[in-house]
Amino acid sequence: MNIDSIKDGIVIDHIQAKKGLEIYDALKLGDLDCSVAIITNAKSKKMGRKDIIKIDKKINLDLTILGYLDPNITINIIKDNERIDKYHVELPKEIVNIIKCKNPRCITSVEQELKHIFVLTDKEKRIYRCKYCETLSEE
Ligand code: ZN
């Protein structure tokens, strides 16, 4: 794969610098059978430094996890070397089975089959609380 261009695929842009690998792991991009490039510390007018991930294939991205990890990310869809779509991820209002409640007395600790659901309670501060016991999520 040419690092500078992909013919058909996805570019995940405006990732906070040094966070590219975390995003790569969270999306399990290592399991894909296509080329994936991580560019770290790229220069950015807007951010100073940023990371970029280029995926040489159209895959279904988990936007919930992207929004939770880094709501400033932008997604570019590339087709025939042209950008045909671009969108921003958003802080998800609810995240399911991504983080686990740390409260040992929470019902999710007792009832193993329950989904771990966290709800956004403060958008400014990016605070999530367990839906069942209101324990804060931990970074
Ligand atoms: Zn809980």
PDB file of C-alpha atoms and ligand atoms in Angstrom:
ATOM      1  CA  MET A   1       0.000   0.000   0.000  1.00  0.00           C
ATOM      2  CA  ASN A   2       1.133   3.463  -0.822  1.00  0.00           C
ATOM      3  CA  ILE A   3       1.266   5.341   2.480  1.00  0.00           C
ATOM      4  CA  ASP A   4       0.018   8.559   0.942  1.00  0.00           C
ATOM      5  CA  SER A   5      -3.007   7.253  -0.843  1.00  0.00           C
ATOM      6  CA  ILE A   6      -5.489   4.472  -0.704  1.00  0.00           C
ATOM      7  CA  LYS A   7      -7.796   3.627  -3.541  1.00  0.00           C
ATOM      8  CA  ASP A   8     -10.773   2.309  -1.638  1.00  0.00           C
ATOM      9  CA  GLY A   9     -10.938   2.407   2.093  1.00  0.00           C
ATOM     10  CA  ILE A  10     -11.162   4.494   5.210  1.00  0.00           C
ATOM     11  CA  VAL A  11      -8.948   7.151   6.723  1.00  0.00           C
ATOM     12  CA  ILE A  12      -9.405   7.825  10.419  1.00  0.00           C
ATOM     13  CA  ASP A  13      -8.064  11.340  10.873  1.00  0.00           C
ATOM     14  CA  HIS A  14      -7.489  13.834  13.692  1.00  0.00           C
ATOM     15  CA  ILE A  15      -6.656  11.184  16.245  1.00  0.00           C
ATOM     16  CA  GLN A  16      -4.978  12.688  19.273  1.00  0.00           C
ATOM     17  CA  ALA A  17      -1.212  12.270  18.868  1.00  0.00           C
ATOM     18  CA  LYS A  18       0.116   8.965  20.305  1.00  0.00           C
ATOM     19  CA  LYS A  19      -3.393   7.528  20.553  1.00  0.00           C
ATOM     20  CA  GLY A  20      -3.329   5.809  17.160  1.00  0.00           C
ATOM     21  CA  LEU A  21      -2.215   2.466  18.530  1.00  0.00           C
ATOM     22  CA  GLU A  22      -4.932   2.519  21.172  1.00  0.00           C
ATOM     23  CA  ILE A  23      -7.546   3.088  18.474  1.00  0.00           C
ATOM     24  CA  TYR A  24      -5.945   0.357  16.354  1.00  0.00           C
ATOM     25  CA  ASP A  25      -6.242  -2.114  19.234  1.00  0.00           C
ATOM     26  CA  ALA A  26      -9.747  -1.033  20.222  1.00  0.00           C
ATOM     27  CA  LEU A  27     -11.034  -1.564  16.675  1.00  0.00           C
ATOM     28  CA  LYS A  28      -9.121  -4.876  16.420  1.00  0.00           C
ATOM     29  CA  LEU A  29      -7.588  -3.709  13.140  1.00  0.00           C
ATOM     30  CA  GLY A  30      -4.843  -6.294  13.572  1.00  0.00           C
ATOM     31  CA  ASP A  31      -7.419  -8.957  12.756  1.00  0.00           C
ATOM     32  CA  LEU A  32      -8.163  -7.520   9.300  1.00  0.00           C
ATOM     33  CA  ASP A  33      -6.803  -9.181   6.183  1.00  0.00           C
ATOM     34  CA  CYS A  34      -6.023  -5.870   4.475  1.00  0.00           C
ATOM     35  CA  SER A  35      -3.283  -3.263   4.822  1.00  0.00           C
ATOM     36  CA  VAL A  36      -3.510  -0.855   7.726  1.00  0.00           C
ATOM     37  CA  ALA A  37      -1.105   2.039   8.213  1.00  0.00           C
ATOM     38  CA  ILE A  38      -0.718   4.052  11.384  1.00  0.00           C
ATOM     39  CA  ILE A  39       0.920   7.436  10.978  1.00  0.00           C
ATOM     40  CA  THR A  40       1.969   8.978  14.251  1.00  0.00           C
ATOM     41  CA  ASN A  41       2.915  12.561  15.022  1.00  0.00           C
ATOM     42  CA  ALA A  42       1.760  13.929  11.691  1.00  0.00           C
ATOM     43  CA  LYS A  43       1.718  17.702  11.509  1.00  0.00           C
ATOM     44  CA  SER A  44      -1.709  19.249  11.868  1.00  0.00           C
ATOM     45  CA  LYS A  45      -2.716  22.881  11.562  1.00  0.00           C
ATOM     46  CA  LYS A  46      -5.606  22.327  13.903  1.00  0.00           C
ATOM     47  CA  MET A  47      -3.988  20.094  16.498  1.00  0.00           C
ATOM     48  CA  GLY A  48      -0.222  20.571  16.273  1.00  0.00           C
ATOM     49  CA  ARG A  49       0.367  16.836  16.092  1.00  0.00           C
ATOM     50  CA  LYS A  50      -2.023  14.053  15.305  1.00  0.00           C
ATOM     51  CA  ASP A  51      -2.201  10.383  14.434  1.00  0.00           C
ATOM     52  CA  ILE A  52      -3.858   8.979  11.329  1.00  0.00           C
ATOM     53  CA  ILE A  53      -4.951   5.443  10.513  1.00  0.00           C
ATOM     54  CA  LYS A  54      -5.436   4.319   6.918  1.00  0.00           C
ATOM     55  CA  ILE A  55      -7.338   1.145   6.192  1.00  0.00           C
ATOM     56  CA  ASP A  56      -7.112  -0.251   2.690  1.00  0.00           C
ATOM     57  CA  LYS A  57     -10.628  -1.656   2.717  1.00  0.00           C
ATOM     58  CA  LYS A  58     -14.180  -0.591   3.514  1.00  0.00           C
ATOM     59  CA  ILE A  59     -15.019  -2.052   6.872  1.00  0.00           C
ATOM     60  CA  ASN A  60     -17.752  -1.369   9.375  1.00  0.00           C
ATOM     61  CA  LEU A  61     -16.212   0.810  12.034  1.00  0.00           C
ATOM     62  CA  ASP A  62     -17.441   0.771  15.599  1.00  0.00           C
ATOM     63  CA  LEU A  63     -18.318   4.446  15.860  1.00  0.00           C
ATOM     64  CA  THR A  64     -19.436   4.082  19.456  1.00  0.00           C
ATOM     65  CA  ILE A  65     -16.018   3.027  20.631  1.00  0.00           C
ATOM     66  CA  LEU A  66     -14.334   5.685  18.464  1.00  0.00           C
ATOM     67  CA  GLY A  67     -16.573   8.398  19.872  1.00  0.00           C
ATOM     68  CA  TYR A  68     -15.895   7.224  23.395  1.00  0.00           C
ATOM     69  CA  LEU A  69     -12.116   7.061  22.965  1.00  0.00           C
ATOM     70  CA  ASP A  70     -11.724  10.290  21.010  1.00  0.00           C
ATOM     71  CA  PRO A  71     -14.728  12.432  19.966  1.00  0.00           C
ATOM     72  CA  ASN A  72     -12.515  14.700  17.825  1.00  0.00           C
ATOM     73  CA  ILE A  73     -11.835  11.991  15.262  1.00  0.00           C
ATOM     74  CA  THR A  74     -13.002  12.433  11.684  1.00  0.00           C
ATOM     75  CA  ILE A  75     -13.710   9.567   9.296  1.00  0.00           C
ATOM     76  CA  ASN A  76     -12.995   9.859   5.581  1.00  0.00           C
ATOM     77  CA  ILE A  77     -14.389   7.367   3.115  1.00  0.00           C
ATOM     78  CA  ILE A  78     -12.218   6.924   0.024  1.00  0.00           C
ATOM     79  CA  LYS A  79     -13.408   5.495  -3.263  1.00  0.00           C
ATOM     80  CA  ASP A  80     -11.359   5.429  -6.474  1.00  0.00           C
ATOM     81  CA  ASN A  81      -8.746   7.675  -4.839  1.00  0.00           C
ATOM     82  CA  GLU A  82     -11.324  10.338  -4.053  1.00  0.00           C
ATOM     83  CA  ARG A  83     -12.822  11.286  -0.736  1.00  0.00           C
ATOM     84  CA  ILE A  84     -16.533  10.665  -1.164  1.00  0.00           C
ATOM     85  CA  ASP A  85     -17.643  11.153   2.409  1.00  0.00           C
ATOM     86  CA  LYS A  86     -16.413  12.701   5.623  1.00  0.00           C
ATOM     87  CA  TYR A  87     -18.002  12.744   9.030  1.00  0.00           C
ATOM     88  CA  HIS A  88     -17.294  13.394  12.661  1.00  0.00           C
ATOM     89  CA  VAL A  89     -17.744  10.917  15.431  1.00  0.00           C
ATOM     90  CA  GLU A  90     -19.678  11.990  18.496  1.00  0.00           C
ATOM     91  CA  LEU A  91     -19.623  11.175  22.151  1.00  0.00           C
ATOM     92  CA  PRO A  92     -22.019   8.252  22.413  1.00  0.00           C
ATOM     93  CA  LYS A  93     -24.955   8.748  24.798  1.00  0.00           C
ATOM     94  CA  GLU A  94     -24.718   5.158  25.892  1.00  0.00           C
ATOM     95  CA  ILE A  95     -21.921   2.615  25.685  1.00  0.00           C
ATOM     96  CA  VAL A  96     -22.644  -1.059  25.919  1.00  0.00           C
ATOM     97  CA  ASN A  97     -20.152  -3.783  26.840  1.00  0.00           C
ATOM     98  CA  ILE A  98     -17.065  -1.657  26.264  1.00  0.00           C
ATOM     99  CA  ILE A  99     -16.181  -0.848  29.850  1.00  0.00           C
ATOM    100  CA  LYS A 100     -17.125  -2.764  32.965  1.00  0.00           C
ATOM    101  CA  CYS A 101     -18.530  -1.467  36.209  1.00  0.00           C
ATOM    102  CA  LYS A 102     -15.924  -1.572  38.979  1.00  0.00           C
ATOM    103  CA  ASN A 103     -18.430  -1.640  41.810  1.00  0.00           C
ATOM    104  CA  PRO A 104     -18.308  -5.174  43.317  1.00  0.00           C
ATOM    105  CA  ARG A 105     -21.866  -4.759  44.625  1.00  0.00           C
ATOM    106  CA  CYS A 106     -23.250  -3.672  41.242  1.00  0.00           C
ATOM    107  CA  ILE A 107     -25.832  -6.029  39.793  1.00  0.00           C
ATOM    108  CA  THR A 108     -23.602  -6.477  36.710  1.00  0.00           C
ATOM    109  CA  SER A 109     -20.942  -8.011  38.976  1.00  0.00           C
ATOM    110  CA  VAL A 110     -23.479 -10.527  40.271  1.00  0.00           C
ATOM    111  CA  GLU A 111     -25.555 -11.203  37.164  1.00  0.00           C
ATOM    112  CA  GLN A 112     -22.863 -12.151  34.665  1.00  0.00           C
ATOM    113  CA  GLU A 113     -25.193 -12.188  31.667  1.00  0.00           C
ATOM    114  CA  LEU A 114     -26.282  -8.568  32.113  1.00  0.00           C
ATOM    115  CA  LYS A 115     -24.938  -6.042  29.645  1.00  0.00           C
ATOM    116  CA  HIS A 116     -22.543  -3.448  30.996  1.00  0.00           C
ATOM    117  CA  ILE A 117     -24.209  -0.176  30.135  1.00  0.00           C
ATOM    118  CA  PHE A 118     -22.788   3.261  30.838  1.00  0.00           C
ATOM    119  CA  VAL A 119     -24.721   6.451  30.244  1.00  0.00           C
ATOM    120  CA  LEU A 120     -23.282   9.868  29.397  1.00  0.00           C
ATOM    121  CA  THR A 121     -24.252  12.144  32.277  1.00  0.00           C
ATOM    122  CA  ASP A 122     -22.030  15.163  31.590  1.00  0.00           C
ATOM    123  CA  LYS A 123     -21.150  15.929  28.004  1.00  0.00           C
ATOM    124  CA  GLU A 124     -18.703  18.734  28.820  1.00  0.00           C
ATOM    125  CA  LYS A 125     -16.649  16.656  31.200  1.00  0.00           C
ATOM    126  CA  ARG A 126     -17.233  13.376  29.311  1.00  0.00           C
ATOM    127  CA  ILE A 127     -18.546  11.625  32.396  1.00  0.00           C
ATOM    128  CA  TYR A 128     -20.162   8.224  32.129  1.00  0.00           C
ATOM    129  CA  ARG A 129     -21.977   6.412  34.906  1.00  0.00           C
ATOM    130  CA  CYS A 130     -23.118   2.836  35.244  1.00  0.00           C
ATOM    131  CA  LYS A 131     -26.779   2.592  34.295  1.00  0.00           C
ATOM    132  CA  TYR A 132     -27.518   0.327  37.259  1.00  0.00           C
ATOM    133  CA  CYS A 133     -25.544   1.741  40.200  1.00  0.00           C
ATOM    134  CA  GLU A 134     -24.324   5.118  38.872  1.00  0.00           C
ATOM    135  CA  THR A 135     -20.676   4.321  39.574  1.00  0.00           C
ATOM    136  CA  LEU A 136     -18.325   6.457  37.481  1.00  0.00           C
ATOM    137  CA  SER A 137     -16.507   4.844  34.600  1.00  0.00           C
ATOM    138  CA  GLU A 138     -12.741   4.844  34.998  1.00  0.00           C
ATOM    139  CA  GLU A 139     -10.388   6.095  32.340  1.00  0.00           C
TER     140      GLU A 139
HETATM  141 ZN    ZN B   1     -22.606  -0.601  38.240  1.00  0.00          ZN
END
